[in-house]
mmCIF file of N, CA and C in Angstrom:
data_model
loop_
_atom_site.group_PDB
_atom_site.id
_atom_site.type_symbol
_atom_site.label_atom_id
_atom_site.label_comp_id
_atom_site.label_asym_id
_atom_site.label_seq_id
_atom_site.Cartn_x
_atom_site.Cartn_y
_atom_site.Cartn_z
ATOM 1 N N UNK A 1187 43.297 81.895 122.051
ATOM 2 C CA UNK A 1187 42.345 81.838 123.152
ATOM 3 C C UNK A 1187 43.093 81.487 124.445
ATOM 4 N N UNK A 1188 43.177 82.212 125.489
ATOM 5 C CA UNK A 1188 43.249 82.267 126.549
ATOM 6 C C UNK A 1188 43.364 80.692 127.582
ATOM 7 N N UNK A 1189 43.959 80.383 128.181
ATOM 8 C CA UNK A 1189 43.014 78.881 128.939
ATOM 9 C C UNK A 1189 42.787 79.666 130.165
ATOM 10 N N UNK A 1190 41.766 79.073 130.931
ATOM 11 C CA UNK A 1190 40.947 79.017 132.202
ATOM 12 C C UNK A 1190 41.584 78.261 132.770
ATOM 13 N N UNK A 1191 42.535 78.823 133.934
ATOM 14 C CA UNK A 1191 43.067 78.030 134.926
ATOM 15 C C UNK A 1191 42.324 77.139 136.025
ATOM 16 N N UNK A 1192 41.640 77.853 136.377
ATOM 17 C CA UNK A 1192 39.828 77.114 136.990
ATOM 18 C C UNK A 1192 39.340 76.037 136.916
ATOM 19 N N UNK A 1193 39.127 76.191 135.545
ATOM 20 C CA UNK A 1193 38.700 75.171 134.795
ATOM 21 C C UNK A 1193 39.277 73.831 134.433
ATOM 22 N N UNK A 1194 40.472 74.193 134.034
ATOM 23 C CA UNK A 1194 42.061 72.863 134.114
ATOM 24 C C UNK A 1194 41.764 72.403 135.386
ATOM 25 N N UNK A 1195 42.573 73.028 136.289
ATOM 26 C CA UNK A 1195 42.741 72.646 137.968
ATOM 27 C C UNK A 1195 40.950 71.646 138.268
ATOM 28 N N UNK A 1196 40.080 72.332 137.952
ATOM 29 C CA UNK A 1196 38.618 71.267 138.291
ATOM 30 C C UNK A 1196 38.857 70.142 137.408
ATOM 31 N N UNK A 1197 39.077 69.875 136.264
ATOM 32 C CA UNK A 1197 38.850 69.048 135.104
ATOM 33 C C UNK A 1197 39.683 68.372 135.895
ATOM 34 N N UNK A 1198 41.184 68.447 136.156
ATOM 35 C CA UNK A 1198 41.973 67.432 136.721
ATOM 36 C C UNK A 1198 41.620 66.758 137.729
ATOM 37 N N UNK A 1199 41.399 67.523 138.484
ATOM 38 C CA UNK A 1199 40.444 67.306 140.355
ATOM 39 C C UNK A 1199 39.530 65.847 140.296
ATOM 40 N N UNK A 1200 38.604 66.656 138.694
ATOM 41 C CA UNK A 1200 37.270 65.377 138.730
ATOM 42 C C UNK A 1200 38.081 64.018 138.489
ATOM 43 N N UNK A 1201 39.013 64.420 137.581
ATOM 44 C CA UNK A 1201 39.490 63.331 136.315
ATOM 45 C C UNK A 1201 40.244 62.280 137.651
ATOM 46 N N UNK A 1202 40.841 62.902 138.455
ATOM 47 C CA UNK A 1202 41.704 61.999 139.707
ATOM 48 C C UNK A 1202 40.549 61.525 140.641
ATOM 49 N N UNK A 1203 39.477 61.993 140.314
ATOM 50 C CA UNK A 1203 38.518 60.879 141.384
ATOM 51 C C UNK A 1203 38.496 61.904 142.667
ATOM 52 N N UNK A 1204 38.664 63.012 142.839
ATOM 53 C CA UNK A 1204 39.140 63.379 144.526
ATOM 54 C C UNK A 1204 38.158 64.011 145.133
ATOM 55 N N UNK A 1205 37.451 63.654 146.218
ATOM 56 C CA UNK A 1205 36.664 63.970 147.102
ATOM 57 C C UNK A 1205 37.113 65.621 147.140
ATOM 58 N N UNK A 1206 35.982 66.668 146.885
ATOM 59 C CA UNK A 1206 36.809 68.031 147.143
ATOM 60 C C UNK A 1206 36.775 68.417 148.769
ATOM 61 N N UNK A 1207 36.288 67.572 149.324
ATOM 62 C CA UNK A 1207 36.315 67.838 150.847
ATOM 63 C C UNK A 1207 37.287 67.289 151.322
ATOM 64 N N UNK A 1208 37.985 65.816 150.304
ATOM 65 C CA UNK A 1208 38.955 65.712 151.541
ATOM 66 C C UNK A 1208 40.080 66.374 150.432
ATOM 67 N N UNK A 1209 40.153 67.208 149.405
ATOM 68 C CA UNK A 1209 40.913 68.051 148.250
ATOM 69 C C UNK A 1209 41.333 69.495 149.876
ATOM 70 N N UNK A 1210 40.488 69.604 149.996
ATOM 71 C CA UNK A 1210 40.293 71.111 150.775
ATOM 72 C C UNK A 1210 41.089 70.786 152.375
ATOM 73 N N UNK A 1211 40.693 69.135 152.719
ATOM 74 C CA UNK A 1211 41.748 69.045 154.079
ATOM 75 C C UNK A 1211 43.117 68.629 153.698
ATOM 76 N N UNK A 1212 43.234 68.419 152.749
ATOM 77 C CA UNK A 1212 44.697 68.080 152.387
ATOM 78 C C UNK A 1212 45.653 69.079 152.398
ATOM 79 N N UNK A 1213 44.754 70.183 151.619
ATOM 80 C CA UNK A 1213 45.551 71.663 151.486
ATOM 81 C C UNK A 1213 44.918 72.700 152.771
ATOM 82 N N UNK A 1214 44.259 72.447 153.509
ATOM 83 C CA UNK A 1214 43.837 73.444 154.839
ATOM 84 C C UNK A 1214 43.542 74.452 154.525
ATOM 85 N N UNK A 1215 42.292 74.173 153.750
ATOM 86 C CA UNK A 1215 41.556 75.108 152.792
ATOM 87 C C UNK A 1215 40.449 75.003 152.617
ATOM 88 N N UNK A 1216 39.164 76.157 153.299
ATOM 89 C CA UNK A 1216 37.689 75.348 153.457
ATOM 90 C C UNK A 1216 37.425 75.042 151.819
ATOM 91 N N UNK A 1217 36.388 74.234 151.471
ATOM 92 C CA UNK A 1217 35.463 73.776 150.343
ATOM 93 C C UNK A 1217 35.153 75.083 149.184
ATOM 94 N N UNK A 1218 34.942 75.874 150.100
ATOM 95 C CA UNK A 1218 34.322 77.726 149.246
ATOM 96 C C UNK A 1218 35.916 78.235 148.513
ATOM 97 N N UNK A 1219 37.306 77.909 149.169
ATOM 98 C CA UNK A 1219 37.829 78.815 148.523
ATOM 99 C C UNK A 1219 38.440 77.746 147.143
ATOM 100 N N UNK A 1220 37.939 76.326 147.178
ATOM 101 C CA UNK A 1220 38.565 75.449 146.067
ATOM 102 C C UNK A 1220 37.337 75.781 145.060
ATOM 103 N N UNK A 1221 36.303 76.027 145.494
ATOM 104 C CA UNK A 1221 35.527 76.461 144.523
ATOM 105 C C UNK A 1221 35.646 77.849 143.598
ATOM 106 N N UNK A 1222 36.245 78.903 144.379
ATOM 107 C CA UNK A 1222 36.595 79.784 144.220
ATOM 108 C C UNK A 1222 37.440 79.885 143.325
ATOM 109 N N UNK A 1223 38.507 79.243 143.493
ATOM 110 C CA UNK A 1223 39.732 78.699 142.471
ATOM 111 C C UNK A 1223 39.009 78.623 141.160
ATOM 112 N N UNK A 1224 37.761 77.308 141.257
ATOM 113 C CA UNK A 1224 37.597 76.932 139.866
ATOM 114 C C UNK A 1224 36.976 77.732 139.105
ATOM 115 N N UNK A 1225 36.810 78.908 139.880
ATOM 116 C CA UNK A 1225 35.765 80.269 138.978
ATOM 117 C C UNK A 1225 36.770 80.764 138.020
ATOM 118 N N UNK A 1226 38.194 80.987 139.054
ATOM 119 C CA UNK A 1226 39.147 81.941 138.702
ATOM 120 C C UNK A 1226 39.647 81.617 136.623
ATOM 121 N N UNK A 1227 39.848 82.887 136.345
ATOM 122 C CA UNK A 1227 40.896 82.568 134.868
ATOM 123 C C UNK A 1227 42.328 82.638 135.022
ATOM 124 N N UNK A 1228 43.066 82.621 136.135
ATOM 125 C CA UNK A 1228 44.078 83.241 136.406
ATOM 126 C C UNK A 1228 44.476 82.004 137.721
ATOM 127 N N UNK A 1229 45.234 81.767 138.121
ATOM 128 C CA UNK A 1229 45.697 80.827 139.353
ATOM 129 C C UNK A 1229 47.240 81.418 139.391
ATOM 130 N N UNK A 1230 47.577 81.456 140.588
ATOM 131 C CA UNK A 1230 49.225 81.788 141.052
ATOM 132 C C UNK A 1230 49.668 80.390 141.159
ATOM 133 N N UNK A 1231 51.137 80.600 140.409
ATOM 134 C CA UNK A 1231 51.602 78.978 140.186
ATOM 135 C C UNK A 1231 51.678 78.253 141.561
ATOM 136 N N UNK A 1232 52.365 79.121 142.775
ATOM 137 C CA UNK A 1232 51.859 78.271 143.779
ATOM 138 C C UNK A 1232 50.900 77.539 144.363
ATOM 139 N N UNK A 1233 49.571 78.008 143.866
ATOM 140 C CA UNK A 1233 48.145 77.762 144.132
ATOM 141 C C UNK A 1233 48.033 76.763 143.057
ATOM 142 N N UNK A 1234 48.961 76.525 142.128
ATOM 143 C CA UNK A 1234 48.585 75.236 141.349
ATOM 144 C C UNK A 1234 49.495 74.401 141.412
ATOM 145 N N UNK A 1235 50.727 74.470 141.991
ATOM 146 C CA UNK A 1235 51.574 73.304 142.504
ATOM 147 C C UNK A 1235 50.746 72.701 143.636
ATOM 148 N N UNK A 1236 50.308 73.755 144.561
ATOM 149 C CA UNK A 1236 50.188 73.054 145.815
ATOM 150 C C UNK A 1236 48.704 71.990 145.476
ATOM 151 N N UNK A 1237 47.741 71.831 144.381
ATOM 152 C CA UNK A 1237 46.723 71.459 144.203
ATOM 153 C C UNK A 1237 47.367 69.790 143.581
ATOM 154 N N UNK A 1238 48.570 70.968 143.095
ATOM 155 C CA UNK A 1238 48.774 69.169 141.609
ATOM 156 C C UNK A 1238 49.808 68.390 143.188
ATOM 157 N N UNK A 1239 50.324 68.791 143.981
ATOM 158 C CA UNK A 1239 50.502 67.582 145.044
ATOM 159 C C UNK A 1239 49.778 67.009 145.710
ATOM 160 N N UNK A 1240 48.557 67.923 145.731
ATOM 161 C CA UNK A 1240 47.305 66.952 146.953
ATOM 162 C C UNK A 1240 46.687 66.124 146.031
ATOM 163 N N UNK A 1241 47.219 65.947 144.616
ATOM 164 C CA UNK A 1241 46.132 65.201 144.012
ATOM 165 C C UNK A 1241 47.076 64.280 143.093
ATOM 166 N N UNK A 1242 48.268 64.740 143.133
ATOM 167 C CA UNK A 1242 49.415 63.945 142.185
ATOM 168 C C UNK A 1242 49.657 64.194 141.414
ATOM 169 N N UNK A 1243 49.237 65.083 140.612
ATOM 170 C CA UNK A 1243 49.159 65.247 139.240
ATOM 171 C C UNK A 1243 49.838 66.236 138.454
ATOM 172 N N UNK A 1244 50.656 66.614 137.469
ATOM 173 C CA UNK A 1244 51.703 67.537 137.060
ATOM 174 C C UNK A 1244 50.932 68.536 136.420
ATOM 175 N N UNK A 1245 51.046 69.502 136.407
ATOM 176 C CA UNK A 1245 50.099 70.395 135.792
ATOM 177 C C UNK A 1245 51.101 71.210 134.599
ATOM 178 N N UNK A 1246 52.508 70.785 135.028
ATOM 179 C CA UNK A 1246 53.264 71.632 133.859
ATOM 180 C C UNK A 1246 52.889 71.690 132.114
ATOM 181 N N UNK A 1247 52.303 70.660 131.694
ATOM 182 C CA UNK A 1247 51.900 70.355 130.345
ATOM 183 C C UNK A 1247 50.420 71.205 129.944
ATOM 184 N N UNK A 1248 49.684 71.524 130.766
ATOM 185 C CA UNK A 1248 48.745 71.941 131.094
ATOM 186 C C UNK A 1248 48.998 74.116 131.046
ATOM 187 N N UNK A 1249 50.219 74.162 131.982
ATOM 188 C CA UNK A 1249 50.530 75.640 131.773
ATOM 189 C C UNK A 1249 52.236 75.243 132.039
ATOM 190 N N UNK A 1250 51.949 75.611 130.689
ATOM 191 C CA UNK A 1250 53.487 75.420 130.327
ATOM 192 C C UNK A 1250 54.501 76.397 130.532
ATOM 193 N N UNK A 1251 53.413 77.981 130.301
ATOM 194 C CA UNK A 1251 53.688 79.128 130.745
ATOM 195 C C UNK A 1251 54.550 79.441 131.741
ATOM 196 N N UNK A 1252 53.637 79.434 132.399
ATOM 197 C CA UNK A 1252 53.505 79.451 133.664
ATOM 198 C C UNK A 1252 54.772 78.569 134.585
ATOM 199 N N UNK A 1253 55.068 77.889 133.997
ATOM 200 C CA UNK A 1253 56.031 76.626 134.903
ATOM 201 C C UNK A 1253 57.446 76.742 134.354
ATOM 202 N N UNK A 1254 57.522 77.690 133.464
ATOM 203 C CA UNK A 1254 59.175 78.307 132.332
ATOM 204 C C UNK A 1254 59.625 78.587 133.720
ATOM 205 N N UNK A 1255 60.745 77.784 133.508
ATOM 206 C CA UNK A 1255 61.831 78.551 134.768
ATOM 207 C C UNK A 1255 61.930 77.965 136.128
ATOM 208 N N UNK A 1256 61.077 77.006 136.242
ATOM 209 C CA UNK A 1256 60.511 76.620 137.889
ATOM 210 C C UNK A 1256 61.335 75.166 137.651
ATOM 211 N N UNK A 1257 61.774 74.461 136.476
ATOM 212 C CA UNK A 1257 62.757 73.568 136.611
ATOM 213 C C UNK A 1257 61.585 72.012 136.217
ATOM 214 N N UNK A 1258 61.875 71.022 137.059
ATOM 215 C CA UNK A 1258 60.765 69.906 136.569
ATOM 216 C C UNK A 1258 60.087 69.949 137.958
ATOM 217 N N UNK A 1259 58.518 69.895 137.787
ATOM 218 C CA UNK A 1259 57.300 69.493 138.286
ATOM 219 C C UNK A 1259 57.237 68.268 139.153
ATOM 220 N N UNK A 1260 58.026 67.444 138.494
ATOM 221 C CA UNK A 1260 57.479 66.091 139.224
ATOM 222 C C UNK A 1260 58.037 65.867 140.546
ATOM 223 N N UNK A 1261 59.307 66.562 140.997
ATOM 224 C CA UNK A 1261 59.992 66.015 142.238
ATOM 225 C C UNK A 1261 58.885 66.725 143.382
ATOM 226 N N UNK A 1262 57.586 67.422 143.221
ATOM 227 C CA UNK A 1262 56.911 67.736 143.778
ATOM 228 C C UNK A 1262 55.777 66.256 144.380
ATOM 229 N N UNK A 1263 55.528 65.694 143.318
ATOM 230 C CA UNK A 1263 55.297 64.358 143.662
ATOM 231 C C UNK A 1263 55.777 63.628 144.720
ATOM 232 N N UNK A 1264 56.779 63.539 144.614
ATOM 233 C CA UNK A 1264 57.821 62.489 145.704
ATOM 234 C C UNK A 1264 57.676 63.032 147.555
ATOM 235 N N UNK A 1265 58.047 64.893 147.050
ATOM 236 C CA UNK A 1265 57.563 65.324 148.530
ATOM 237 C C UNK A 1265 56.012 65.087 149.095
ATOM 238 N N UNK A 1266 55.141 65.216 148.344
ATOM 239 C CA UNK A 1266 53.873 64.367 148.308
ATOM 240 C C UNK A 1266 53.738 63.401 149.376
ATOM 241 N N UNK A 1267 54.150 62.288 148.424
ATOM 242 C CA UNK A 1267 54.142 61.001 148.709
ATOM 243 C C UNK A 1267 54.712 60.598 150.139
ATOM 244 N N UNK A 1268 55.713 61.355 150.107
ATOM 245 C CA UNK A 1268 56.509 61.334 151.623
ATOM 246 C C UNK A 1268 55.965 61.772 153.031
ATOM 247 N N UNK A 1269 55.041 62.865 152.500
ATOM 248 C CA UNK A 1269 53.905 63.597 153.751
ATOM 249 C C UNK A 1269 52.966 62.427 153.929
ATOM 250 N N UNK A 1270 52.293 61.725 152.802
ATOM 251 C CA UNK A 1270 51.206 60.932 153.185
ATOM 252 C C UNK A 1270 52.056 59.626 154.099
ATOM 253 N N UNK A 1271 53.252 59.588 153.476
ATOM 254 C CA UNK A 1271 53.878 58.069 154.570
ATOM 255 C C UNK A 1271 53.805 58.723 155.537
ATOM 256 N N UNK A 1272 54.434 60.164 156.038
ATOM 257 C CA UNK A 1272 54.497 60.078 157.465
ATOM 258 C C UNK A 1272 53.087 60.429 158.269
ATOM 259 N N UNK A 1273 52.426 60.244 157.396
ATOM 260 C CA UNK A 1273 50.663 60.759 157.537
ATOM 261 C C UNK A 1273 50.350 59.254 158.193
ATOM 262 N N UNK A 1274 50.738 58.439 157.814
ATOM 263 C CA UNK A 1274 50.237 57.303 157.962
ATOM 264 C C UNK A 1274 51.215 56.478 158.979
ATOM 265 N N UNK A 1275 52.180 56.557 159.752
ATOM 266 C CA UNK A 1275 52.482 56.746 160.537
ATOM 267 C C UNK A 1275 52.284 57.307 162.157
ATOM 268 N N UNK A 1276 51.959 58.697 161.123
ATOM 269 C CA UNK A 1276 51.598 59.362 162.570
ATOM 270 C C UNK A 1276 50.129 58.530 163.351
ATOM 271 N N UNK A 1277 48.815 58.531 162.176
ATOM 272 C CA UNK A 1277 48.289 57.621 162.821
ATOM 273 C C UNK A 1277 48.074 56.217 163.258
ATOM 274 N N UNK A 1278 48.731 55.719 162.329
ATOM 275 C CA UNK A 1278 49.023 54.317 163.326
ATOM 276 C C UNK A 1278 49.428 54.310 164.359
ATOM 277 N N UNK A 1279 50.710 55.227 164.807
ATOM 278 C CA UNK A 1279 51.194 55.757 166.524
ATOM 279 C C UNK A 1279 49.964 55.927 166.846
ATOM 280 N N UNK A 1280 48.944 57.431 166.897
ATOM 281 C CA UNK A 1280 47.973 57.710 167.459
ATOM 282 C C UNK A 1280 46.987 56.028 167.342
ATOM 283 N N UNK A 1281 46.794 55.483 166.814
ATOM 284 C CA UNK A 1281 45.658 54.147 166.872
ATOM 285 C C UNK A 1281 46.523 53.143 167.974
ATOM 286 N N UNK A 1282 47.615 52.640 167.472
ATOM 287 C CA UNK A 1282 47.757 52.180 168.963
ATOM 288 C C UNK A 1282 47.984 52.504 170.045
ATOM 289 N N UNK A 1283 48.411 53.603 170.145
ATOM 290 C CA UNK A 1283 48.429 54.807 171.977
ATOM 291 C C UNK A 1283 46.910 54.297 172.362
ATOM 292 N N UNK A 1284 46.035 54.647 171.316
ATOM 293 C CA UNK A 1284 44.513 54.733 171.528
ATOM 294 C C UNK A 1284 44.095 53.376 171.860
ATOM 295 N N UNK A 1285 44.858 52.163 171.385
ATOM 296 C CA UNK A 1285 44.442 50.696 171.956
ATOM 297 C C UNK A 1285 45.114 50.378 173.211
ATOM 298 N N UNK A 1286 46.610 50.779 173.227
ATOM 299 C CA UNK A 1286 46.873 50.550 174.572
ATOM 300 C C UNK A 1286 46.195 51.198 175.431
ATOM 301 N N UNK A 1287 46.051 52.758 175.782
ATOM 302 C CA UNK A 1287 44.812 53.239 176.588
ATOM 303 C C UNK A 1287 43.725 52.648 176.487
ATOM 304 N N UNK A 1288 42.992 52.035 176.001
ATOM 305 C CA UNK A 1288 41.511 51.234 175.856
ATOM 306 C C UNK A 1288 41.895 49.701 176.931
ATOM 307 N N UNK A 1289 43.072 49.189 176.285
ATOM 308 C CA UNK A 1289 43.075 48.386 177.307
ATOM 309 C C UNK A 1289 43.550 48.466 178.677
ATOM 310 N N UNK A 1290 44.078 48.932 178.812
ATOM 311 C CA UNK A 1290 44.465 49.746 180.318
ATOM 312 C C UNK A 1290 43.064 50.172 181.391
ATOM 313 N N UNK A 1291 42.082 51.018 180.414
ATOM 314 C CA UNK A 1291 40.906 50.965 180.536
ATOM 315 C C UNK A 1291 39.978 49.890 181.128
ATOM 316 N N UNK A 1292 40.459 48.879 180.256
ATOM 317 C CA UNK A 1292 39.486 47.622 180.603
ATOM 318 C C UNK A 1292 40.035 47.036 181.725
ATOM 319 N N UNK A 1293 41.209 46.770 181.709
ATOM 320 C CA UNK A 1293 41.958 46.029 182.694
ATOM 321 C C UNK A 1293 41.446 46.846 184.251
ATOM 322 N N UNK A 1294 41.129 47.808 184.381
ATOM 323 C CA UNK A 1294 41.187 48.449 185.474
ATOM 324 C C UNK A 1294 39.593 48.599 185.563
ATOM 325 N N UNK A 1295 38.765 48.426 184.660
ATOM 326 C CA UNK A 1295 37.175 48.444 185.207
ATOM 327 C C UNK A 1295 37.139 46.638 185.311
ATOM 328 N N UNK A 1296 37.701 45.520 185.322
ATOM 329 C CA UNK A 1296 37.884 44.450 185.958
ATOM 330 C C UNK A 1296 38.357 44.046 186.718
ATOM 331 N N UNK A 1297 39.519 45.211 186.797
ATOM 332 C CA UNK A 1297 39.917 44.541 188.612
ATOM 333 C C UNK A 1297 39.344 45.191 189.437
ATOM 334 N N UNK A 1298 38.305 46.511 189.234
ATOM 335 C CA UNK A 1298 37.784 46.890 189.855
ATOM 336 C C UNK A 1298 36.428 46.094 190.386
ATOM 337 N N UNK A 1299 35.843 45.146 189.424
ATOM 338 C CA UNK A 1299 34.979 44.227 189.379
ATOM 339 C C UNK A 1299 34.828 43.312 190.130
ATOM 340 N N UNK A 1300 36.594 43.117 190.445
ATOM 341 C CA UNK A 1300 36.661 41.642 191.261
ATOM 342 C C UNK A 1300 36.865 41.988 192.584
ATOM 343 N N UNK A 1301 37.097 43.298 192.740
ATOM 344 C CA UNK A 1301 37.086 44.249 194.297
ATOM 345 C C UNK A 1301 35.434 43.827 194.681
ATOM 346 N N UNK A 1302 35.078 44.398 194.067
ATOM 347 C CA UNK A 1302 33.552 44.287 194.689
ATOM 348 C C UNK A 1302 32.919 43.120 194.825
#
């Protein structure tokens, strides 16, 4: 019997807990085409690496097939992990740019205050 690639890729999805909306901004991919996926019997291994990094998870054991030749799975993880640090980065820069402008803000509708 055949496996349903679809079907794996969702089962894992649920099993990791993952919001499929924020599944779909991770990979820049509306909601309809991850659904789409889970119809499919068939997935292109790229379309299932790039799922098992937004969600962590190795899918090689799963299609074993499929992954002959591509070497080990997991160092896909690590590049992962490395996007979300600089993910988290980037906005902390953007949050405090956004506090120093706020106060800059304030400072200047009070001295404008004490003008008047």
């Amino acid at each position: 019997m055949e496996h349903n690639a679809g079907e794996i890729i969702e089962l894992a999805v649920r099993r990791q807990n993952v919001n499929i909306s924020d599944l779909s901004r991770r990979m820049h991919v509306n909601r309809r085409t991850l659904y789409n996926w889970f119809k499919q019997r068939k997935l292109h291994t790229d379309v299932i690496i790039e799922i098992g990094k937004a969600i962590n998870h190795d899918f090689s054991a799963d299609f074993q097939n499929d992954f002959r030749g591509l070497g080990s799975v997991s160092a896909y993880k690590d590049e992962s992990s490395s996007s979300h640090s600089d993910s988290v980065y980037y906005w902390m820069e953007k949050y405090i740019s956004l506090l120093e402008d706020y106060k800059k803000l304030v400072q200047k509708g009070s001295h404008q205050k004490t003008l008047s």
